[in-house]
């Protein structure tokens, strides 16, 4: 329980928690103090000096952003002297900022310097001479730096150092020629050379146009952009994001600024949506035997339905298979599994999930008794020890990797990684226990043996792990505030005994008990949890119902069944690299590009751009997050859920889904999404 | 086996005298002694700084206390023959000056030394700084032995009662500072010695480190023992290679003697000292920036609180003291030290202060004077008055963070509080003396261009504000001043003072504010009359020859690099203002002092 302090700000009596800064206390009580370098999601920087206030008993004003309140403090925020000083400071900032560019600047309207200048009705000072590069630098496809506009607030330096754990930026020079530049080994370098991962978080916190998205000039003005809140489906963390549209074009992606939806993004989240080209065809493509030709949508749907029906009638449902790449929404998954099971009569359905991941999730659910909710990235930051099982976290789930770095460098966490990586990341205050690929499970088994007090461990011998290393792992995972992160690479190579070892570790260490799970299980499929809850996997029906006797084929099995000629009809929703080689006697695929299409597929339905996609997803922490519909789909491509319905109806199903809302109602009735549905955090 | 020497020949081996050639004097001396086969009878020591840099290279012969100055290698044979063999002083190499009637024979009869009081510099010039035995013989490490048997709180009490205040600039009571760290819980604490002497022209700390490194080590040890620290850092600028070399030797020797390291003198006290070389950024003298620099980060200050006593180096409680402060410590905590110590100084400022005397004063160099001495005494008695008998105008105290003190305050006693009241600061002890040929606007401009360049760039008022002020001052000195400039400068200065993050920014406007305070008329003259009376701002004055007094000696015409001076021999000369570049060569040369500084004459309006 935090102590409450009483203080006076501008004559108003105020109560605030001990440790609150003067600025926060004032803002909590509706007293506005101007700021520029302050950012609610960063630690106070204390650089701009706009937030100075007067404290009774002190000669000199102090900055309110970095000074905590004290019992009985008497603060004045709005005296004429303070306002004069702030105005002068602001005019000094303007003196090194090319304000004549405001007319054409992309940040006009949301520029924080402009806003303060307006509020103070600043006079425009003569420009001060300053030696910084005059041309914007665009040395990469994502971020443009314009040093002329930099006001040296230091936000980018901090967000990169603390949140991303990268330290790309550094201050160099002195006095008025001080600059913020990408810096490595004593010299100014390109962003890439400085170790930038182009997550764009610096762009999102920049108060001015010193850091902007490449091509930002092509879109509308800031105030013309429509905002659609949504969720990132680049990986299974499902970070919140905001899509910004202008005239039906996605202009950029930003992080939600305030409230509970605050998150950070990685490069794929920040720039991925915009990088995706719209489908290279807008009409359905029919394969003529030599090439693809445009085809009428209804005709394609009817023809596809007819083909599938005929295979079902002649060879049975087991000759049909449905695949997807894990980026479908819960609603689409629900509809597609319904189409497969109820209409096509097949259990050969894999919409993007690893069987071993599913097995682990089911076991977690069994033991914890509730949903398999794991820790979210923000919980990682609070952890005291973190064990990472498996390689490739940085590539598969960059934001989780950032959270680990942050927890390790600036939080309390010690980190150990069990993977095939040879060296620890130097940003981690931890170590790597290197094992051969696929042997992580053996290490876990050895750890369980040790925890059980076994004198010798077969598993330890097999994994060739030293006793002291093993003891280090167990000391990490038995801490009171430990988190275990399991990467997709572990699940890719794991067998059933590895999953049992994982669960045993959880149980033995208290990470996994009734009502609690502190293991974050990361699938390589973005909406793997959605696939599980909406039933898009063989043997896993809606609401994660177990379907034992009718267990169909998973994606690997479907692949070999196609090769063996046991599958005659194939539906692929969202083709990707993996499905390129798949060709059943009849194949229909939804994809964005010929390159992604399964070779010789009979029909190619144009994919809906992800940016426009409506629907809900469940992330690895078992939180349901939704993309709201924004705008009418400009390319007039039918949305994926609509196509599923049309196919169902063409196949004779009595489906009535006039809107997505109807699908949701049905799912709710059946309690499909279950725990995750109420769990929106 | 130590020799018993007949005489000790102490050649100044500090940076000032090394620069004027003391190394070759030493070599010549050693060669000469070798030649005569008497090197076992006379001991040659490269000593610390005796202070009188103006007349270097210096050699003092003990026990005779004979002070030789401005030595050249060729003087050595004469000294050896006459003095060492013959027992007679070499008269021509003794100190002569306008402040003495006859050549001063002995060290202590030179007026420069008469009013000085050697506390901190007690060993400088007397001992071999590279020999710990000599420090110990002079009472060194006795204070440490004493405090090892005392309670930390009692040591703290002694330091508090001595009234010692930080010599680095701000004058914070040292005992109190130590108490803060002492009371802070934690097993790991640090002592940091701030040897990042950055004020232009200041070299007090360097001289102490070069002349008596052990006294600083002992001060740190006492501090560590008192506050509970077991590790110390000396943050010394890399531009002080000699100081660093001597510190390293001192640390090595102290470790060898068991005065540093584990279980010191068997009292269970551990302490080790590291040296960190700074790259010379002025802002690194600010304590939080200094700590960042030791930690390997960019030297930038951070907001306080937390104070270093709470969270300092690597987040641990840390005491940061300046070199000179630490050098005072062994004197205070020795047996009966406090009683002795408080006898010197004033009510609010105890002890002595070392100053680096520079500028237009006759005797430049290092001096240590008791607190409370007047500026007049320092300049006229120690400093020997103004060079060329010009008129004293002001003295800049405290470097770029300080302010100027004008002639009317010559009798101001030097202590922390009176200097603050006068708009200057004690600072680390730089005193730059200025005469009538110093333009106060230009002086302010000079210091501001320094701080502007040294601003770390972190906070807005300091980074941009100093640049803005500098621009205005540049304009004024170029004759483009506007009527409102003084007001703008003052309000900007106040703003920077009040809202900057660290000491560098907060004090950076001081030179401007104090020159405006005491020399407002010069600013007004620059702005309104476009006239620089000191003849410094080239756009704002003319040289003019007083034709009444000019004897036509042609000296000025001959020295003029642009042939702007014309006139017949023995006839009054004239300066062609269109050609004159105001280089000042003529005014230096004129034997009659008849070249005057006058306002720029306005050209007659052609159209009327």
JSON list of C-alpha atoms in Angstrom, two decimals, chain B residues 282-472:
[
{"chain": "B", "resi": 282, "resn": "UNK", "atom": "CA", "xyz": [34.73, 21.08, -18.92]},
{"chain": "B", "resi": 283, "resn": "UNK", "atom": "CA", "xyz": [31.35, 19.72, -17.87]},
{"chain": "B", "resi": 284, "resn": "UNK", "atom": "CA", "xyz": [33.01, 16.62, -16.41]},
{"chain": "B", "resi": 285, "resn": "UNK", "atom": "CA", "xyz": [34.02, 18.74, -13.45]},
{"chain": "B", "resi": 286, "resn": "UNK", "atom": "CA", "xyz": [30.33, 18.72, -12.56]},
{"chain": "B", "resi": 287, "resn": "UNK", "atom": "CA", "xyz": [29.97, 15.85, -10.16]},
{"chain": "B", "resi": 288, "resn": "UNK", "atom": "CA", "xyz": [27.17, 13.89, -11.81]},
{"chain": "B", "resi": 289, "resn": "UNK", "atom": "CA", "xyz": [28.75, 14.28, -15.25]},
{"chain": "B", "resi": 290, "resn": "UNK", "atom": "CA", "xyz": [32.06, 13.16, -13.76]},
{"chain": "B", "resi": 291, "resn": "UNK", "atom": "CA", "xyz": [30.43, 10.04, -12.36]},
{"chain": "B", "resi": 292, "resn": "UNK", "atom": "CA", "xyz": [28.83, 9.28, -15.73]},
{"chain": "B", "resi": 293, "resn": "UNK", "atom": "CA", "xyz": [32.24, 9.64, -17.35]},
{"chain": "B", "resi": 294, "resn": "UNK", "atom": "CA", "xyz": [33.88, 7.23, -14.88]},
{"chain": "B", "resi": 295, "resn": "UNK", "atom": "CA", "xyz": [31.09, 4.78, -15.62]},
{"chain": "B", "resi": 296, "resn": "UNK", "atom": "CA", "xyz": [32.07, 4.98, -19.28]},
{"chain": "B", "resi": 297, "resn": "UNK", "atom": "CA", "xyz": [29.11, 7.03, -20.43]},
{"chain": "B", "resi": 298, "resn": "UNK", "atom": "CA", "xyz": [29.03, 10.40, -22.15]},
{"chain": "B", "resi": 299, "resn": "UNK", "atom": "CA", "xyz": [29.92, 13.01, -19.54]},
{"chain": "B", "resi": 300, "resn": "UNK", "atom": "CA", "xyz": [26.53, 14.57, -19.02]},
{"chain": "B", "resi": 301, "resn": "UNK", "atom": "CA", "xyz": [25.04, 15.75, -15.76]},
{"chain": "B", "resi": 302, "resn": "UNK", "atom": "CA", "xyz": [21.87, 14.28, -14.41]},
{"chain": "B", "resi": 303, "resn": "UNK", "atom": "CA", "xyz": [19.28, 15.84, -12.13]},
{"chain": "B", "resi": 304, "resn": "UNK", "atom": "CA", "xyz": [19.86, 15.80, -8.40]},
{"chain": "B", "resi": 305, "resn": "UNK", "atom": "CA", "xyz": [18.31, 14.35, -6.24]},
{"chain": "B", "resi": 306, "resn": "UNK", "atom": "CA", "xyz": [19.39, 11.67, -5.87]},
{"chain": "B", "resi": 307, "resn": "UNK", "atom": "CA", "xyz": [22.64, 13.19, -4.68]},
{"chain": "B", "resi": 308, "resn": "UNK", "atom": "CA", "xyz": [25.85, 11.22, -5.13]},
{"chain": "B", "resi": 309, "resn": "UNK", "atom": "CA", "xyz": [25.86, 10.62, -1.38]},
{"chain": "B", "resi": 310, "resn": "UNK", "atom": "CA", "xyz": [22.69, 8.59, -1.92]},
{"chain": "B", "resi": 311, "resn": "UNK", "atom": "CA", "xyz": [23.26, 7.17, -5.37]},
{"chain": "B", "resi": 312, "resn": "UNK", "atom": "CA", "xyz": [26.60, 8.01, -6.92]},
{"chain": "B", "resi": 313, "resn": "UNK", "atom": "CA", "xyz": [29.16, 5.99, -8.79]},
{"chain": "B", "resi": 314, "resn": "UNK", "atom": "CA", "xyz": [27.59, 2.79, -10.16]},
{"chain": "B", "resi": 315, "resn": "UNK", "atom": "CA", "xyz": [24.55, 3.65, -8.07]},
{"chain": "B", "resi": 316, "resn": "UNK", "atom": "CA", "xyz": [26.44, 3.44, -4.77]},
{"chain": "B", "resi": 317, "resn": "UNK", "atom": "CA", "xyz": [26.81, 6.14, -2.10]},
{"chain": "B", "resi": 318, "resn": "UNK", "atom": "CA", "xyz": [29.73, 8.30, -3.14]},
{"chain": "B", "resi": 319, "resn": "UNK", "atom": "CA", "xyz": [31.66, 11.21, -1.69]},
{"chain": "B", "resi": 320, "resn": "UNK", "atom": "CA", "xyz": [33.16, 13.53, -4.25]},
{"chain": "B", "resi": 321, "resn": "UNK", "atom": "CA", "xyz": [35.84, 15.95, -3.12]},
{"chain": "B", "resi": 322, "resn": "UNK", "atom": "CA", "xyz": [38.14, 18.21, -4.99]},
{"chain": "B", "resi": 323, "resn": "UNK", "atom": "CA", "xyz": [41.94, 17.71, -4.89]},
{"chain": "B", "resi": 324, "resn": "UNK", "atom": "CA", "xyz": [42.60, 20.74, -2.74]},
{"chain": "B", "resi": 325, "resn": "UNK", "atom": "CA", "xyz": [39.85, 19.82, -0.29]},
{"chain": "B", "resi": 326, "resn": "UNK", "atom": "CA", "xyz": [41.38, 16.39, 0.20]},
{"chain": "B", "resi": 327, "resn": "UNK", "atom": "CA", "xyz": [44.85, 17.90, 0.56]},
{"chain": "B", "resi": 328, "resn": "UNK", "atom": "CA", "xyz": [43.53, 19.84, 3.57]},
{"chain": "B", "resi": 329, "resn": "UNK", "atom": "CA", "xyz": [42.31, 16.70, 5.32]},
{"chain": "B", "resi": 330, "resn": "UNK", "atom": "CA", "xyz": [45.60, 15.34, 6.72]},
{"chain": "B", "resi": 331, "resn": "UNK", "atom": "CA", "xyz": [46.23, 18.73, 8.35]},
{"chain": "B", "resi": 332, "resn": "UNK", "atom": "CA", "xyz": [42.84, 18.74, 10.01]},
{"chain": "B", "resi": 333, "resn": "UNK", "atom": "CA", "xyz": [42.60, 15.22, 11.34]},
{"chain": "B", "resi": 334, "resn": "UNK", "atom": "CA", "xyz": [46.14, 15.02, 12.69]},
{"chain": "B", "resi": 335, "resn": "UNK", "atom": "CA", "xyz": [46.62, 15.32, 16.44]},
{"chain": "B", "resi": 336, "resn": "UNK", "atom": "CA", "xyz": [45.57, 18.83, 17.42]},
{"chain": "B", "resi": 337, "resn": "UNK", "atom": "CA", "xyz": [44.94, 19.65, 13.80]},
{"chain": "B", "resi": 338, "resn": "UNK", "atom": "CA", "xyz": [41.58, 21.33, 14.15]},
{"chain": "B", "resi": 339, "resn": "UNK", "atom": "CA", "xyz": [42.77, 23.89, 16.72]},
{"chain": "B", "resi": 340, "resn": "UNK", "atom": "CA", "xyz": [45.65, 24.82, 14.45]},
{"chain": "B", "resi": 341, "resn": "UNK", "atom": "CA", "xyz": [43.47, 24.85, 11.40]},
{"chain": "B", "resi": 342, "resn": "UNK", "atom": "CA", "xyz": [40.74, 27.17, 12.59]},
{"chain": "B", "resi": 343, "resn": "UNK", "atom": "CA", "xyz": [43.27, 29.81, 13.57]},
{"chain": "B", "resi": 344, "resn": "UNK", "atom": "CA", "xyz": [43.59, 30.71, 9.92]},
{"chain": "B", "resi": 345, "resn": "UNK", "atom": "CA", "xyz": [40.82, 32.25, 7.90]},
{"chain": "B", "resi": 346, "resn": "UNK", "atom": "CA", "xyz": [37.59, 34.07, 8.57]},
{"chain": "B", "resi": 347, "resn": "UNK", "atom": "CA", "xyz": [34.41, 33.24, 10.41]},
{"chain": "B", "resi": 348, "resn": "UNK", "atom": "CA", "xyz": [32.75, 31.50, 7.49]},
{"chain": "B", "resi": 349, "resn": "UNK", "atom": "CA", "xyz": [35.82, 30.39, 5.54]},
{"chain": "B", "resi": 350, "resn": "UNK", "atom": "CA", "xyz": [38.58, 28.59, 7.38]},
{"chain": "B", "resi": 351, "resn": "UNK", "atom": "CA", "xyz": [42.06, 27.76, 6.26]},
{"chain": "B", "resi": 352, "resn": "UNK", "atom": "CA", "xyz": [43.88, 28.81, 3.16]},
{"chain": "B", "resi": 353, "resn": "UNK", "atom": "CA", "xyz": [43.11, 28.93, -0.52]},
{"chain": "B", "resi": 354, "resn": "UNK", "atom": "CA", "xyz": [45.42, 28.27, -3.41]},
{"chain": "B", "resi": 355, "resn": "UNK", "atom": "CA", "xyz": [45.06, 30.62, -6.35]},
{"chain": "B", "resi": 356, "resn": "UNK", "atom": "CA", "xyz": [46.45, 30.60, -9.81]},
{"chain": "B", "resi": 357, "resn": "UNK", "atom": "CA", "xyz": [47.39, 34.17, -10.49]},
{"chain": "B", "resi": 358, "resn": "UNK", "atom": "CA", "xyz": [47.30, 35.07, -14.15]},
{"chain": "B", "resi": 359, "resn": "UNK", "atom": "CA", "xyz": [46.70, 37.92, -16.50]},
{"chain": "B", "resi": 360, "resn": "UNK", "atom": "CA", "xyz": [48.17, 41.40, -16.36]},
{"chain": "B", "resi": 361, "resn": "UNK", "atom": "CA", "xyz": [49.82, 40.93, -12.99]},
{"chain": "B", "resi": 362, "resn": "UNK", "atom": "CA", "xyz": [53.58, 41.11, -12.59]},
{"chain": "B", "resi": 363, "resn": "UNK", "atom": "CA", "xyz": [54.11, 37.89, -10.68]},
{"chain": "B", "resi": 364, "resn": "UNK", "atom": "CA", "xyz": [52.07, 35.18, -12.25]},
{"chain": "B", "resi": 365, "resn": "UNK", "atom": "CA", "xyz": [52.04, 31.79, -10.65]},
{"chain": "B", "resi": 366, "resn": "UNK", "atom": "CA", "xyz": [50.61, 29.79, -7.85]},
{"chain": "B", "resi": 367, "resn": "UNK", "atom": "CA", "xyz": [50.03, 31.17, -4.39]},
{"chain": "B", "resi": 368, "resn": "UNK", "atom": "CA", "xyz": [48.44, 29.97, -1.21]},
{"chain": "B", "resi": 369, "resn": "UNK", "atom": "CA", "xyz": [47.00, 32.64, 1.01]},
{"chain": "B", "resi": 370, "resn": "UNK", "atom": "CA", "xyz": [44.95, 32.65, 4.19]},
{"chain": "B", "resi": 371, "resn": "UNK", "atom": "CA", "xyz": [41.22, 33.16, 3.73]},
{"chain": "B", "resi": 372, "resn": "UNK", "atom": "CA", "xyz": [40.24, 36.73, 4.46]},
{"chain": "B", "resi": 373, "resn": "UNK", "atom": "CA", "xyz": [43.22, 38.31, 2.73]},
{"chain": "B", "resi": 374, "resn": "UNK", "atom": "CA", "xyz": [42.14, 41.21, 0.55]},
{"chain": "B", "resi": 375, "resn": "UNK", "atom": "CA", "xyz": [42.26, 41.23, -3.20]},
{"chain": "B", "resi": 376, "resn": "UNK", "atom": "CA", "xyz": [44.56, 44.21, -2.97]},
{"chain": "B", "resi": 377, "resn": "UNK", "atom": "CA", "xyz": [47.08, 42.20, -0.98]},
{"chain": "B", "resi": 378, "resn": "UNK", "atom": "CA", "xyz": [46.99, 39.36, -3.45]},
{"chain": "B", "resi": 379, "resn": "UNK", "atom": "CA", "xyz": [47.43, 41.57, -6.47]},
{"chain": "B", "resi": 380, "resn": "UNK", "atom": "CA", "xyz": [49.82, 44.16, -5.16]},
{"chain": "B", "resi": 381, "resn": "UNK", "atom": "CA", "xyz": [51.81, 42.27, -2.52]},
{"chain": "B", "resi": 382, "resn": "UNK", "atom": "CA", "xyz": [51.87, 38.72, -3.77]},
{"chain": "B", "resi": 383, "resn": "UNK", "atom": "CA", "xyz": [51.35, 39.60, -7.38]},
{"chain": "B", "resi": 384, "resn": "UNK", "atom": "CA", "xyz": [53.67, 42.59, -7.35]},
{"chain": "B", "resi": 385, "resn": "UNK", "atom": "CA", "xyz": [51.13, 44.89, -8.97]},
{"chain": "B", "resi": 386, "resn": "UNK", "atom": "CA", "xyz": [50.05, 45.37, -12.53]},
{"chain": "B", "resi": 387, "resn": "UNK", "atom": "CA", "xyz": [52.44, 44.80, -15.41]},
{"chain": "B", "resi": 388, "resn": "UNK", "atom": "CA", "xyz": [53.74, 47.96, -17.02]},
{"chain": "B", "resi": 389, "resn": "UNK", "atom": "CA", "xyz": [52.33, 49.96, -14.12]},
{"chain": "B", "resi": 390, "resn": "UNK", "atom": "CA", "xyz": [49.01, 50.24, -15.86]},
{"chain": "B", "resi": 391, "resn": "UNK", "atom": "CA", "xyz": [45.82, 50.81, -14.00]},
{"chain": "B", "resi": 392, "resn": "UNK", "atom": "CA", "xyz": [44.04, 47.90, -12.40]},
{"chain": "B", "resi": 393, "resn": "UNK", "atom": "CA", "xyz": [40.57, 47.44, -13.78]},
{"chain": "B", "resi": 394, "resn": "UNK", "atom": "CA", "xyz": [39.16, 44.19, -12.43]},
{"chain": "B", "resi": 395, "resn": "UNK", "atom": "CA", "xyz": [39.94, 40.65, -11.48]},
{"chain": "B", "resi": 396, "resn": "UNK", "atom": "CA", "xyz": [37.99, 37.65, -12.73]},
{"chain": "B", "resi": 397, "resn": "UNK", "atom": "CA", "xyz": [37.54, 35.18, -9.91]},
{"chain": "B", "resi": 398, "resn": "UNK", "atom": "CA", "xyz": [36.29, 31.65, -10.43]},
{"chain": "B", "resi": 399, "resn": "UNK", "atom": "CA", "xyz": [36.91, 31.26, -14.13]},
{"chain": "B", "resi": 400, "resn": "UNK", "atom": "CA", "xyz": [34.06, 30.93, -16.61]},
{"chain": "B", "resi": 401, "resn": "UNK", "atom": "CA", "xyz": [31.60, 30.32, -13.80]},
{"chain": "B", "resi": 402, "resn": "UNK", "atom": "CA", "xyz": [32.76, 33.27, -11.77]},
{"chain": "B", "resi": 403, "resn": "UNK", "atom": "CA", "xyz": [32.49, 36.98, -12.06]},
{"chain": "B", "resi": 404, "resn": "UNK", "atom": "CA", "xyz": [34.64, 40.05, -12.08]},
{"chain": "B", "resi": 405, "resn": "UNK", "atom": "CA", "xyz": [35.51, 42.20, -9.11]},
{"chain": "B", "resi": 406, "resn": "UNK", "atom": "CA", "xyz": [36.18, 45.84, -9.94]},
{"chain": "B", "resi": 407, "resn": "UNK", "atom": "CA", "xyz": [38.75, 48.25, -8.55]},
{"chain": "B", "resi": 408, "resn": "UNK", "atom": "CA", "xyz": [36.34, 49.72, -6.02]},
{"chain": "B", "resi": 409, "resn": "UNK", "atom": "CA", "xyz": [36.17, 46.33, -4.30]},
{"chain": "B", "resi": 410, "resn": "UNK", "atom": "CA", "xyz": [39.96, 45.88, -4.08]},
{"chain": "B", "resi": 411, "resn": "UNK", "atom": "CA", "xyz": [39.75, 45.72, -0.31]},
{"chain": "B", "resi": 412, "resn": "UNK", "atom": "CA", "xyz": [37.22, 42.93, -0.37]},
{"chain": "B", "resi": 413, "resn": "UNK", "atom": "CA", "xyz": [38.41, 40.11, 1.85]},
{"chain": "B", "resi": 414, "resn": "UNK", "atom": "CA", "xyz": [38.56, 36.84, -0.03]},
{"chain": "B", "resi": 415, "resn": "UNK", "atom": "CA", "xyz": [36.17, 34.27, 1.36]},
{"chain": "B", "resi": 416, "resn": "UNK", "atom": "CA", "xyz": [33.25, 32.29, -0.02]},
{"chain": "B", "resi": 417, "resn": "UNK", "atom": "CA", "xyz": [30.50, 34.59, 1.15]},
{"chain": "B", "resi": 418, "resn": "UNK", "atom": "CA", "xyz": [31.92, 37.97, 0.27]},
{"chain": "B", "resi": 419, "resn": "UNK", "atom": "CA", "xyz": [32.88, 36.77, -3.21]},
{"chain": "B", "resi": 420, "resn": "UNK", "atom": "CA", "xyz": [29.37, 35.46, -3.76]},
{"chain": "B", "resi": 421, "resn": "UNK", "atom": "CA", "xyz": [27.92, 38.74, -2.59]},
{"chain": "B", "resi": 422, "resn": "UNK", "atom": "CA", "xyz": [30.10, 40.57, -5.06]},
{"chain": "B", "resi": 423, "resn": "UNK", "atom": "CA", "xyz": [28.75, 38.42, -7.90]},
{"chain": "B", "resi": 424, "resn": "UNK", "atom": "CA", "xyz": [31.83, 36.25, -8.28]},
{"chain": "B", "resi": 425, "resn": "UNK", "atom": "CA", "xyz": [32.58, 32.85, -6.81]},
{"chain": "B", "resi": 426, "resn": "UNK", "atom": "CA", "xyz": [35.58, 31.33, -5.11]},
{"chain": "B", "resi": 427, "resn": "UNK", "atom": "CA", "xyz": [35.53, 28.69, -7.79]},
{"chain": "B", "resi": 428, "resn": "UNK", "atom": "CA", "xyz": [38.53, 26.47, -7.91]},
{"chain": "B", "resi": 429, "resn": "UNK", "atom": "CA", "xyz": [40.82, 29.43, -7.51]},
{"chain": "B", "resi": 430, "resn": "UNK", "atom": "CA", "xyz": [41.56, 31.07, -10.80]},
{"chain": "B", "resi": 431, "resn": "UNK", "atom": "CA", "xyz": [42.35, 34.78, -10.61]},
{"chain": "B", "resi": 432, "resn": "UNK", "atom": "CA", "xyz": [42.74, 36.59, -13.89]},
{"chain": "B", "resi": 433, "resn": "UNK", "atom": "CA", "xyz": [43.89, 40.18, -13.41]},
{"chain": "B", "resi": 434, "resn": "UNK", "atom": "CA", "xyz": [42.84, 42.77, -15.91]},
{"chain": "B", "resi": 435, "resn": "UNK", "atom": "CA", "xyz": [44.06, 46.28, -16.56]},
{"chain": "B", "resi": 436, "resn": "UNK", "atom": "CA", "xyz": [42.68, 49.21, -18.48]},
{"chain": "B", "resi": 437, "resn": "UNK", "atom": "CA", "xyz": [43.46, 47.50, -21.77]},
{"chain": "B", "resi": 438, "resn": "UNK", "atom": "CA", "xyz": [40.98, 44.73, -21.08]},
{"chain": "B", "resi": 439, "resn": "UNK", "atom": "CA", "xyz": [37.55, 45.24, -22.56]},
{"chain": "B", "resi": 440, "resn": "UNK", "atom": "CA", "xyz": [34.95, 43.90, -20.18]},
{"chain": "B", "resi": 441, "resn": "UNK", "atom": "CA", "xyz": [32.45, 43.17, -22.93]},
{"chain": "B", "resi": 442, "resn": "UNK", "atom": "CA", "xyz": [35.08, 41.21, -24.77]},
{"chain": "B", "resi": 443, "resn": "UNK", "atom": "CA", "xyz": [35.97, 39.41, -21.54]},
{"chain": "B", "resi": 444, "resn": "UNK", "atom": "CA", "xyz": [32.37, 38.34, -21.05]},
{"chain": "B", "resi": 445, "resn": "UNK", "atom": "CA", "xyz": [32.29, 37.25, -24.66]},
{"chain": "B", "resi": 446, "resn": "UNK", "atom": "CA", "xyz": [35.45, 35.20, -24.21]},
{"chain": "B", "resi": 447, "resn": "UNK", "atom": "CA", "xyz": [34.14, 33.28, -21.21]},
{"chain": "B", "resi": 448, "resn": "UNK", "atom": "CA", "xyz": [30.78, 32.73, -22.81]},
{"chain": "B", "resi": 449, "resn": "UNK", "atom": "CA", "xyz": [32.33, 31.36, -25.97]},
{"chain": "B", "resi": 450, "resn": "UNK", "atom": "CA", "xyz": [34.13, 28.91, -23.69]},
{"chain": "B", "resi": 451, "resn": "UNK", "atom": "CA", "xyz": [31.03, 27.75, -21.79]},
{"chain": "B", "resi": 452, "resn": "UNK", "atom": "CA", "xyz": [28.97, 27.69, -24.95]},
{"chain": "B", "resi": 453, "resn": "UNK", "atom": "CA", "xyz": [31.43, 25.31, -26.51]},
{"chain": "B", "resi": 454, "resn": "UNK", "atom": "CA", "xyz": [31.66, 23.22, -23.37]},
{"chain": "B", "resi": 455, "resn": "UNK", "atom": "CA", "xyz": [27.92, 22.95, -22.80]},
{"chain": "B", "resi": 456, "resn": "UNK", "atom": "CA", "xyz": [27.07, 19.28, -22.97]},
{"chain": "B", "resi": 457, "resn": "UNK", "atom": "CA", "xyz": [23.92, 20.02, -24.94]},
{"chain": "B", "resi": 458, "resn": "UNK", "atom": "CA", "xyz": [21.55, 18.24, -22.63]},
{"chain": "B", "resi": 459, "resn": "UNK", "atom": "CA", "xyz": [19.30, 21.03, -21.42]},
{"chain": "B", "resi": 460, "resn": "UNK", "atom": "CA", "xyz": [17.83, 23.78, -23.53]},
{"chain": "B", "resi": 461, "resn": "UNK", "atom": "CA", "xyz": [18.67, 26.96, -21.60]},
{"chain": "B", "resi": 462, "resn": "UNK", "atom": "CA", "xyz": [22.38, 26.23, -21.39]},
{"chain": "B", "resi": 463, "resn": "UNK", "atom": "CA", "xyz": [22.75, 24.77, -24.88]},
{"chain": "B", "resi": 464, "resn": "UNK", "atom": "CA", "xyz": [20.81, 27.37, -26.79]},
{"chain": "B", "resi": 465, "resn": "UNK", "atom": "CA", "xyz": [20.81, 30.25, -24.30]},
{"chain": "B", "resi": 466, "resn": "UNK", "atom": "CA", "xyz": [24.58, 30.59, -24.05]},
{"chain": "B", "resi": 467, "resn": "UNK", "atom": "CA", "xyz": [24.77, 30.58, -27.83]},
{"chain": "B", "resi": 468, "resn": "UNK", "atom": "CA", "xyz": [22.13, 33.30, -28.04]},
{"chain": "B", "resi": 469, "resn": "UNK", "atom": "CA", "xyz": [23.96, 35.43, -25.47]},
{"chain": "B", "resi": 470, "resn": "UNK", "atom": "CA", "xyz": [27.23, 34.85, -27.29]},
{"chain": "B", "resi": 471, "resn": "UNK", "atom": "CA", "xyz": [25.65, 36.02, -30.52]},
{"chain": "B", "resi": 472, "resn": "UNK", "atom": "CA", "xyz": [24.49, 39.22, -28.87]}
]
